[in-house]
């Protein structure tokens, strides 16, 4: 049987509920009242607590929950489908056996091929899952401008049975072709940033729970007015001797104050670990060790930023893998490129090597693209070739096609990959010509 696309468990398990997460009963009750719908849209700009609300819901709802956290690598349709299937399989192990085989044998993303795969997958759900269940897809805005994936999700919603309830959490309203039709059928509901805005009473509860501070009604209301009920602005503003600044620039302003208040070694660690989507101690050793003259205790650094609550999210129960809040990570990356531009390329190059060692070829490819070096990218594709031929042929073909044609035509390694791809797709004559070449 073909090898499968590597699946990171941290993306398909419900994140642990951290003690500082404030439960918001009015939103939980409102969401649970909407779960009779097939599709629930949770839409608000960054920093309004969408992910926190989804985590809280997942730990309170009285039905099985499947979880999928998206990242930019999932813009590849074959990878997205692999994770969609894996998110359901994680909670329902009897589902996905046939559809995974079909996925691994995928030769194209043509409409007929995807239709067959989705029919297989949704039939498995129908046959193997009797109870109502919830599928939460977080950060869908990262993929919403990929038409193939929007069409795929749209068709999945059409095919899947009524016991599957899907929440799409996104910064924008997803562009799904049949949302209007689903609204007419009363299958869609939603929550926007208006509902997600913190009320004065919730601000008081947040400060009492996490900072052991009592805020008067007047102060809490003033806080809401200044931040527009924006939870990230409120959290960032809970810093001593820093004036509160209204408007969306609050994050950038206070973010700089957070970074600049840290000891130099923590500050450097924050900047340098902002380039990967997620990291652990082993990854830090492979990527960051050459930047230090002495050995470093990466566990201590990770423990420190967790203790300081520096907008970092543990991706597993023991905190061995970490990821930054997307806005804070974006800010850190900007500062790294401004202050230490000479470090960016070496870090990215070692990230490529680390991902290759872990067999994470999609991450290696995506990282190498940031180097803007077609030759280096071609070398990654060549090294990924045999593994990707077995597990993600469609992605591999897309990678090769995205390279400059002049480069593809002059590298024997790429020519030797195109040959088997054409043979698998049934173009034997063209395949033989390439292999002869």
PDB file of N, CA and C in Angstrom, residues 273-346:
ATOM      1  N   UNK A 273      12.657  32.253  16.859  1.00  0.00           N
ATOM      2  CA  UNK A 273      11.688  31.153  16.747  1.00  0.00           C
ATOM      3  C   UNK A 273      10.387  31.606  16.084  1.00  0.00           C
ATOM      4  N   UNK A 274      10.352  32.834  15.579  1.00  0.00           N
ATOM      5  CA  UNK A 274       9.131  33.309  14.918  1.00  0.00           C
ATOM      6  C   UNK A 274       9.023  32.816  13.478  1.00  0.00           C
ATOM      7  N   UNK A 275      10.109  32.329  12.896  1.00  0.00           N
ATOM      8  CA  UNK A 275      10.060  31.911  11.491  1.00  0.00           C
ATOM      9  C   UNK A 275       9.305  30.600  11.288  1.00  0.00           C
ATOM     10  N   UNK A 276       9.514  29.570  12.114  1.00  0.00           N
ATOM     11  CA  UNK A 276       8.714  28.346  11.931  1.00  0.00           C
ATOM     12  C   UNK A 276       7.302  28.508  12.471  1.00  0.00           C
ATOM     13  N   UNK A 277       6.367  27.739  11.904  1.00  0.00           N
ATOM     14  CA  UNK A 277       4.985  27.731  12.415  1.00  0.00           C
ATOM     15  C   UNK A 277       4.942  27.211  13.840  1.00  0.00           C
ATOM     16  N   UNK A 278       5.781  26.212  14.131  1.00  0.00           N
ATOM     17  CA  UNK A 278       5.812  25.600  15.460  1.00  0.00           C
ATOM     18  C   UNK A 278       7.219  25.066  15.694  1.00  0.00           C
ATOM     19  N   UNK A 279       7.591  24.831  16.949  1.00  0.00           N
ATOM     20  CA  UNK A 279       8.955  24.399  17.242  1.00  0.00           C
ATOM     21  C   UNK A 279       8.983  23.626  18.554  1.00  0.00           C
ATOM     22  N   UNK A 280       9.994  22.763  18.676  1.00  0.00           N
ATOM     23  CA  UNK A 280      10.286  22.096  19.935  1.00  0.00           C
ATOM     24  C   UNK A 280      11.785  22.206  20.203  1.00  0.00           C
ATOM     25  N   UNK A 281      12.269  21.585  21.281  1.00  0.00           N
ATOM     26  CA  UNK A 281      13.668  21.745  21.662  1.00  0.00           C
ATOM     27  C   UNK A 281      14.606  21.154  20.615  1.00  0.00           C
ATOM     28  N   UNK A 282      14.257  19.988  20.077  1.00  0.00           N
ATOM     29  CA  UNK A 282      15.106  19.360  19.064  1.00  0.00           C
ATOM     30  C   UNK A 282      15.212  20.242  17.819  1.00  0.00           C
ATOM     31  N   UNK A 283      14.085  20.813  17.416  1.00  0.00           N
ATOM     32  CA  UNK A 283      14.078  21.697  16.249  1.00  0.00           C
ATOM     33  C   UNK A 283      14.960  22.924  16.512  1.00  0.00           C
ATOM     34  N   UNK A 284      14.857  23.505  17.714  1.00  0.00           N
ATOM     35  CA  UNK A 284      15.680  24.663  18.064  1.00  0.00           C
ATOM     36  C   UNK A 284      17.164  24.321  18.013  1.00  0.00           C
ATOM     37  N   UNK A 285      17.511  23.139  18.497  1.00  0.00           N
ATOM     38  CA  UNK A 285      18.915  22.730  18.481  1.00  0.00           C
ATOM     39  C   UNK A 285      19.437  22.647  17.049  1.00  0.00           C
ATOM     40  N   UNK A 286      18.657  22.081  16.154  1.00  0.00           N
ATOM     41  CA  UNK A 286      19.092  21.922  14.770  1.00  0.00           C
ATOM     42  C   UNK A 286      19.186  23.265  14.046  1.00  0.00           C
ATOM     43  N   UNK A 287      18.288  24.179  14.356  1.00  0.00           N
ATOM     44  CA  UNK A 287      18.172  25.411  13.577  1.00  0.00           C
ATOM     45  C   UNK A 287      18.922  26.581  14.210  1.00  0.00           C
ATOM     46  N   UNK A 288      18.879  26.684  15.542  1.00  0.00           N
ATOM     47  CA  UNK A 288      19.395  27.880  16.210  1.00  0.00           C
ATOM     48  C   UNK A 288      20.763  27.698  16.854  1.00  0.00           C
ATOM     49  N   UNK A 289      21.156  26.470  17.125  1.00  0.00           N
ATOM     50  CA  UNK A 289      22.427  26.245  17.832  1.00  0.00           C
ATOM     51  C   UNK A 289      23.617  26.935  17.163  1.00  0.00           C
ATOM     52  N   UNK A 290      23.730  26.917  15.812  1.00  0.00           N
ATOM     53  CA  UNK A 290      24.890  27.580  15.191  1.00  0.00           C
ATOM     54  C   UNK A 290      24.966  29.084  15.448  1.00  0.00           C
ATOM     55  N   UNK A 291      23.883  29.698  15.922  1.00  0.00           N
ATOM     56  CA  UNK A 291      23.903  31.134  16.211  1.00  0.00           C
ATOM     57  C   UNK A 291      24.484  31.433  17.589  1.00  0.00           C
ATOM     58  N   UNK A 292      24.787  30.396  18.368  1.00  0.00           N
ATOM     59  CA  UNK A 292      25.276  30.582  19.738  1.00  0.00           C
ATOM     60  C   UNK A 292      26.650  29.941  19.900  1.00  0.00           C
ATOM     61  N   UNK A 293      27.581  30.629  20.565  1.00  0.00           N
ATOM     62  CA  UNK A 293      28.917  30.045  20.784  1.00  0.00           C
ATOM     63  C   UNK A 293      28.915  28.919  21.810  1.00  0.00           C
ATOM     64  N   UNK A 294      27.918  28.915  22.715  1.00  0.00           N
ATOM     65  CA  UNK A 294      27.842  27.912  23.768  1.00  0.00           C
ATOM     66  C   UNK A 294      26.552  27.105  23.634  1.00  0.00           C
ATOM     67  N   UNK A 295      26.529  25.868  24.167  1.00  0.00           N
ATOM     68  CA  UNK A 295      25.283  25.074  24.152  1.00  0.00           C
ATOM     69  C   UNK A 295      24.173  25.791  24.920  1.00  0.00           C
ATOM     70  N   UNK A 296      22.941  25.648  24.446  1.00  0.00           N
ATOM     71  CA  UNK A 296      21.793  26.325  25.054  1.00  0.00           C
ATOM     72  C   UNK A 296      20.799  25.292  25.598  1.00  0.00           C
ATOM     73  N   UNK A 297      20.100  25.685  26.671  1.00  0.00           N
ATOM     74  CA  UNK A 297      19.039  24.841  27.212  1.00  0.00           C
ATOM     75  C   UNK A 297      17.708  25.329  26.640  1.00  0.00           C
ATOM     76  N   UNK A 298      17.297  24.712  25.536  1.00  0.00           N
ATOM     77  CA  UNK A 298      16.090  25.174  24.849  1.00  0.00           C
ATOM     78  C   UNK A 298      14.838  24.941  25.680  1.00  0.00           C
ATOM     79  N   UNK A 299      14.862  23.914  26.531  1.00  0.00           N
ATOM     80  CA  UNK A 299      13.703  23.667  27.405  1.00  0.00           C
ATOM     81  C   UNK A 299      13.485  24.832  28.367  1.00  0.00           C
ATOM     82  N   UNK A 300      14.574  25.427  28.859  1.00  0.00           N
ATOM     83  CA  UNK A 300      14.452  26.563  29.761  1.00  0.00           C
ATOM     84  C   UNK A 300      13.832  27.760  29.044  1.00  0.00           C
ATOM     85  N   UNK A 301      14.274  28.012  27.817  1.00  0.00           N
ATOM     86  CA  UNK A 301      13.702  29.119  27.046  1.00  0.00           C
ATOM     87  C   UNK A 301      12.206  28.921  26.835  1.00  0.00           C
ATOM     88  N   UNK A 302      11.840  27.699  26.442  1.00  0.00           N
ATOM     89  CA  UNK A 302      10.430  27.423  26.171  1.00  0.00           C
ATOM     90  C   UNK A 302       9.606  27.542  27.448  1.00  0.00           C
ATOM     91  N   UNK A 303      10.151  27.051  28.562  1.00  0.00           N
ATOM     92  CA  UNK A 303       9.453  27.176  29.840  1.00  0.00           C
ATOM     93  C   UNK A 303       9.270  28.627  30.243  1.00  0.00           C
ATOM     94  N   UNK A 304      10.285  29.450  29.971  1.00  0.00           N
ATOM     95  CA  UNK A 304      10.220  30.866  30.359  1.00  0.00           C
ATOM     96  C   UNK A 304       9.127  31.603  29.592  1.00  0.00           C
ATOM     97  N   UNK A 305       9.052  31.396  28.268  1.00  0.00           N
ATOM     98  CA  UNK A 305       8.044  32.140  27.510  1.00  0.00           C
ATOM     99  C   UNK A 305       6.634  31.633  27.819  1.00  0.00           C
ATOM    100  N   UNK A 306       6.530  30.357  28.228  1.00  0.00           N
ATOM    101  CA  UNK A 306       5.229  29.858  28.675  1.00  0.00           C
ATOM    102  C   UNK A 306       4.834  30.491  29.999  1.00  0.00           C
ATOM    103  N   UNK A 307       5.780  30.551  30.942  1.00  0.00           N
ATOM    104  CA  UNK A 307       5.492  31.134  32.249  1.00  0.00           C
ATOM    105  C   UNK A 307       5.130  32.608  32.138  1.00  0.00           C
ATOM    106  N   UNK A 308       5.796  33.316  31.224  1.00  0.00           N
ATOM    107  CA  UNK A 308       5.526  34.734  31.043  1.00  0.00           C
ATOM    108  C   UNK A 308       4.272  34.973  30.204  1.00  0.00           C
ATOM    109  N   UNK A 309       3.685  33.888  29.684  1.00  0.00           N
ATOM    110  CA  UNK A 309       2.473  33.989  28.857  1.00  0.00           C
ATOM    111  C   UNK A 309       2.687  34.935  27.679  1.00  0.00           C
ATOM    112  N   UNK A 310       3.802  34.738  26.970  1.00  0.00           N
ATOM    113  CA  UNK A 310       4.168  35.627  25.875  1.00  0.00           C
ATOM    114  C   UNK A 310       3.496  35.193  24.576  1.00  0.00           C
ATOM    115  N   UNK A 311       2.165  35.119  24.627  1.00  0.00           N
ATOM    116  CA  UNK A 311       1.355  34.856  23.431  1.00  0.00           C
ATOM    117  C   UNK A 311       1.813  33.596  22.706  1.00  0.00           C
ATOM    118  N   UNK A 312       2.065  32.556  23.495  1.00  0.00           N
ATOM    119  CA  UNK A 312       2.522  31.289  22.954  1.00  0.00           C
ATOM    120  C   UNK A 312       1.527  30.204  23.347  1.00  0.00           C
ATOM    121  N   UNK A 313       1.264  29.286  22.428  1.00  0.00           N
ATOM    122  CA  UNK A 313       0.266  28.239  22.643  1.00  0.00           C
ATOM    123  C   UNK A 313       0.939  26.875  22.614  1.00  0.00           C
ATOM    124  N   UNK A 314       0.849  26.106  23.709  1.00  0.00           N
ATOM    125  CA  UNK A 314       1.376  24.735  23.666  1.00  0.00           C
ATOM    126  C   UNK A 314       0.473  23.861  22.801  1.00  0.00           C
ATOM    127  N   UNK A 315       1.087  23.050  21.953  1.00  0.00           N
ATOM    128  CA  UNK A 315       0.314  22.248  21.009  1.00  0.00           C
ATOM    129  C   UNK A 315       0.068  20.826  21.498  1.00  0.00           C
ATOM    130  N   UNK A 316       0.630  20.477  22.641  1.00  0.00           N
ATOM    131  CA  UNK A 316       0.377  19.160  23.218  1.00  0.00           C
ATOM    132  C   UNK A 316       0.336  19.303  24.738  1.00  0.00           C
ATOM    133  N   UNK A 317      -0.043  18.237  25.412  1.00  0.00           N
ATOM    134  CA  UNK A 317      -0.283  18.336  26.853  1.00  0.00           C
ATOM    135  C   UNK A 317       0.981  18.638  27.652  1.00  0.00           C
ATOM    136  N   UNK A 318       2.154  18.194  27.170  1.00  0.00           N
ATOM    137  CA  UNK A 318       3.375  18.422  27.947  1.00  0.00           C
ATOM    138  C   UNK A 318       4.132  19.674  27.500  1.00  0.00           C
ATOM    139  N   UNK A 319       3.585  20.416  26.557  1.00  0.00           N
ATOM    140  CA  UNK A 319       4.209  21.665  26.144  1.00  0.00           C
ATOM    141  C   UNK A 319       5.504  21.488  25.388  1.00  0.00           C
ATOM    142  N   UNK A 320       5.713  20.328  24.766  1.00  0.00           N
ATOM    143  CA  UNK A 320       6.971  20.097  24.057  1.00  0.00           C
ATOM    144  C   UNK A 320       7.003  20.789  22.700  1.00  0.00           C
ATOM    145  N   UNK A 321       5.837  21.091  22.133  1.00  0.00           N
ATOM    146  CA  UNK A 321       5.742  21.854  20.889  1.00  0.00           C
ATOM    147  C   UNK A 321       4.984  23.144  21.153  1.00  0.00           C
ATOM    148  N   UNK A 322       5.514  24.254  20.640  1.00  0.00           N
ATOM    149  CA  UNK A 322       4.915  25.564  20.882  1.00  0.00           C
ATOM    150  C   UNK A 322       4.643  26.274  19.563  1.00  0.00           C
ATOM    151  N   UNK A 323       3.667  27.181  19.607  1.00  0.00           N
ATOM    152  CA  UNK A 323       3.333  28.033  18.468  1.00  0.00           C
ATOM    153  C   UNK A 323       2.912  29.393  19.013  1.00  0.00           C
ATOM    154  N   UNK A 324       3.302  30.478  18.333  1.00  0.00           N
ATOM    155  CA  UNK A 324       2.932  31.817  18.774  1.00  0.00           C
ATOM    156  C   UNK A 324       1.546  32.205  18.261  1.00  0.00           C
ATOM    157  N   UNK A 325       0.915  33.135  18.989  1.00  0.00           N
ATOM    158  CA  UNK A 325      -0.300  33.764  18.484  1.00  0.00           C
ATOM    159  C   UNK A 325       0.035  34.364  17.115  1.00  0.00           C
ATOM    160  N   UNK A 326      -0.825  34.167  16.099  1.00  0.00           N
ATOM    161  CA  UNK A 326      -0.482  34.614  14.736  1.00  0.00           C
ATOM    162  C   UNK A 326      -0.083  36.074  14.633  1.00  0.00           C
ATOM    163  N   UNK A 327      -0.779  36.969  15.357  1.00  0.00           N
ATOM    164  CA  UNK A 327      -0.431  38.386  15.274  1.00  0.00           C
ATOM    165  C   UNK A 327       0.921  38.669  15.921  1.00  0.00           C
ATOM    166  N   UNK A 328       1.182  38.019  17.056  1.00  0.00           N
ATOM    167  CA  UNK A 328       2.457  38.222  17.735  1.00  0.00           C
ATOM    168  C   UNK A 328       3.591  37.665  16.888  1.00  0.00           C
ATOM    169  N   UNK A 329       3.364  36.524  16.244  1.00  0.00           N
ATOM    170  CA  UNK A 329       4.387  35.935  15.369  1.00  0.00           C
ATOM    171  C   UNK A 329       4.691  36.860  14.187  1.00  0.00           C
ATOM    172  N   UNK A 330       3.638  37.431  13.613  1.00  0.00           N
ATOM    173  CA  UNK A 330       3.836  38.357  12.487  1.00  0.00           C
ATOM    174  C   UNK A 330       4.670  39.556  12.927  1.00  0.00           C
ATOM    175  N   UNK A 331       4.376  40.067  14.120  1.00  0.00           N
ATOM    176  CA  UNK A 331       5.146  41.186  14.655  1.00  0.00           C
ATOM    177  C   UNK A 331       6.607  40.788  14.870  1.00  0.00           C
ATOM    178  N   UNK A 332       6.849  39.609  15.472  1.00  0.00           N
ATOM    179  CA  UNK A 332       8.215  39.144  15.729  1.00  0.00           C
ATOM    180  C   UNK A 332       8.992  38.979  14.427  1.00  0.00           C
ATOM    181  N   UNK A 333       8.347  38.428  13.410  1.00  0.00           N
ATOM    182  CA  UNK A 333       9.023  38.247  12.125  1.00  0.00           C
ATOM    183  C   UNK A 333       9.438  39.590  11.534  1.00  0.00           C
ATOM    184  N   UNK A 334       8.547  40.582  11.645  1.00  0.00           N
ATOM    185  CA  UNK A 334       8.863  41.915  11.121  1.00  0.00           C
ATOM    186  C   UNK A 334      10.077  42.498  11.831  1.00  0.00           C
ATOM    187  N   UNK A 335      10.090  42.357  13.156  1.00  0.00           N
ATOM    188  CA  UNK A 335      11.226  42.887  13.921  1.00  0.00           C
ATOM    189  C   UNK A 335      12.517  42.130  13.605  1.00  0.00           C
ATOM    190  N   UNK A 336      12.436  40.811  13.439  1.00  0.00           N
ATOM    191  CA  UNK A 336      13.626  40.020  13.098  1.00  0.00           C
ATOM    192  C   UNK A 336      14.225  40.507  11.776  1.00  0.00           C
ATOM    193  N   UNK A 337      13.362  40.728  10.778  1.00  0.00           N
ATOM    194  CA  UNK A 337      13.847  41.155   9.460  1.00  0.00           C
ATOM    195  C   UNK A 337      14.393  42.575   9.499  1.00  0.00           C
ATOM    196  N   UNK A 338      13.884  43.401  10.420  1.00  0.00           N
ATOM    197  CA  UNK A 338      14.390  44.761  10.550  1.00  0.00           C
ATOM    198  C   UNK A 338      15.720  44.797  11.300  1.00  0.00           C
ATOM    199  N   UNK A 339      15.802  44.019  12.386  1.00  0.00           N
ATOM    200  CA  UNK A 339      16.957  44.118  13.276  1.00  0.00           C
ATOM    201  C   UNK A 339      18.081  43.152  12.907  1.00  0.00           C
ATOM    202  N   UNK A 340      17.723  41.978  12.395  1.00  0.00           N
ATOM    203  CA  UNK A 340      18.721  40.944  12.139  1.00  0.00           C
ATOM    204  C   UNK A 340      18.505  40.317  10.756  1.00  0.00           C
ATOM    205  N   UNK A 341      18.515  41.131   9.716  1.00  0.00           N
ATOM    206  CA  UNK A 341      18.234  40.570   8.382  1.00  0.00           C
ATOM    207  C   UNK A 341      19.245  39.505   7.964  1.00  0.00           C
ATOM    208  N   UNK A 342      20.470  39.617   8.472  1.00  0.00           N
ATOM    209  CA  UNK A 342      21.519  38.650   8.109  1.00  0.00           C
ATOM    210  C   UNK A 342      21.246  37.256   8.691  1.00  0.00           C
ATOM    211  N   UNK A 343      20.352  37.162   9.704  1.00  0.00           N
ATOM    212  CA  UNK A 343      20.067  35.855  10.315  1.00  0.00           C
ATOM    213  C   UNK A 343      18.938  35.100   9.612  1.00  0.00           C
ATOM    214  N   UNK A 344      18.111  35.822   8.860  1.00  0.00           N
ATOM    215  CA  UNK A 344      16.904  35.202   8.317  1.00  0.00           C
ATOM    216  C   UNK A 344      17.233  34.058   7.374  1.00  0.00           C
ATOM    217  N   UNK A 345      18.108  34.321   6.401  1.00  0.00           N
ATOM    218  CA  UNK A 345      18.402  33.277   5.414  1.00  0.00           C
ATOM    219  C   UNK A 345      19.046  32.034   6.037  1.00  0.00           C
ATOM    220  N   UNK A 346      20.076  32.171   6.887  1.00  0.00           N
ATOM    221  CA  UNK A 346      20.647  30.963   7.514  1.00  0.00           C
ATOM    222  C   UNK A 346      19.627  30.166   8.330  1.00  0.00           C
TER     223      UNK A 346
END
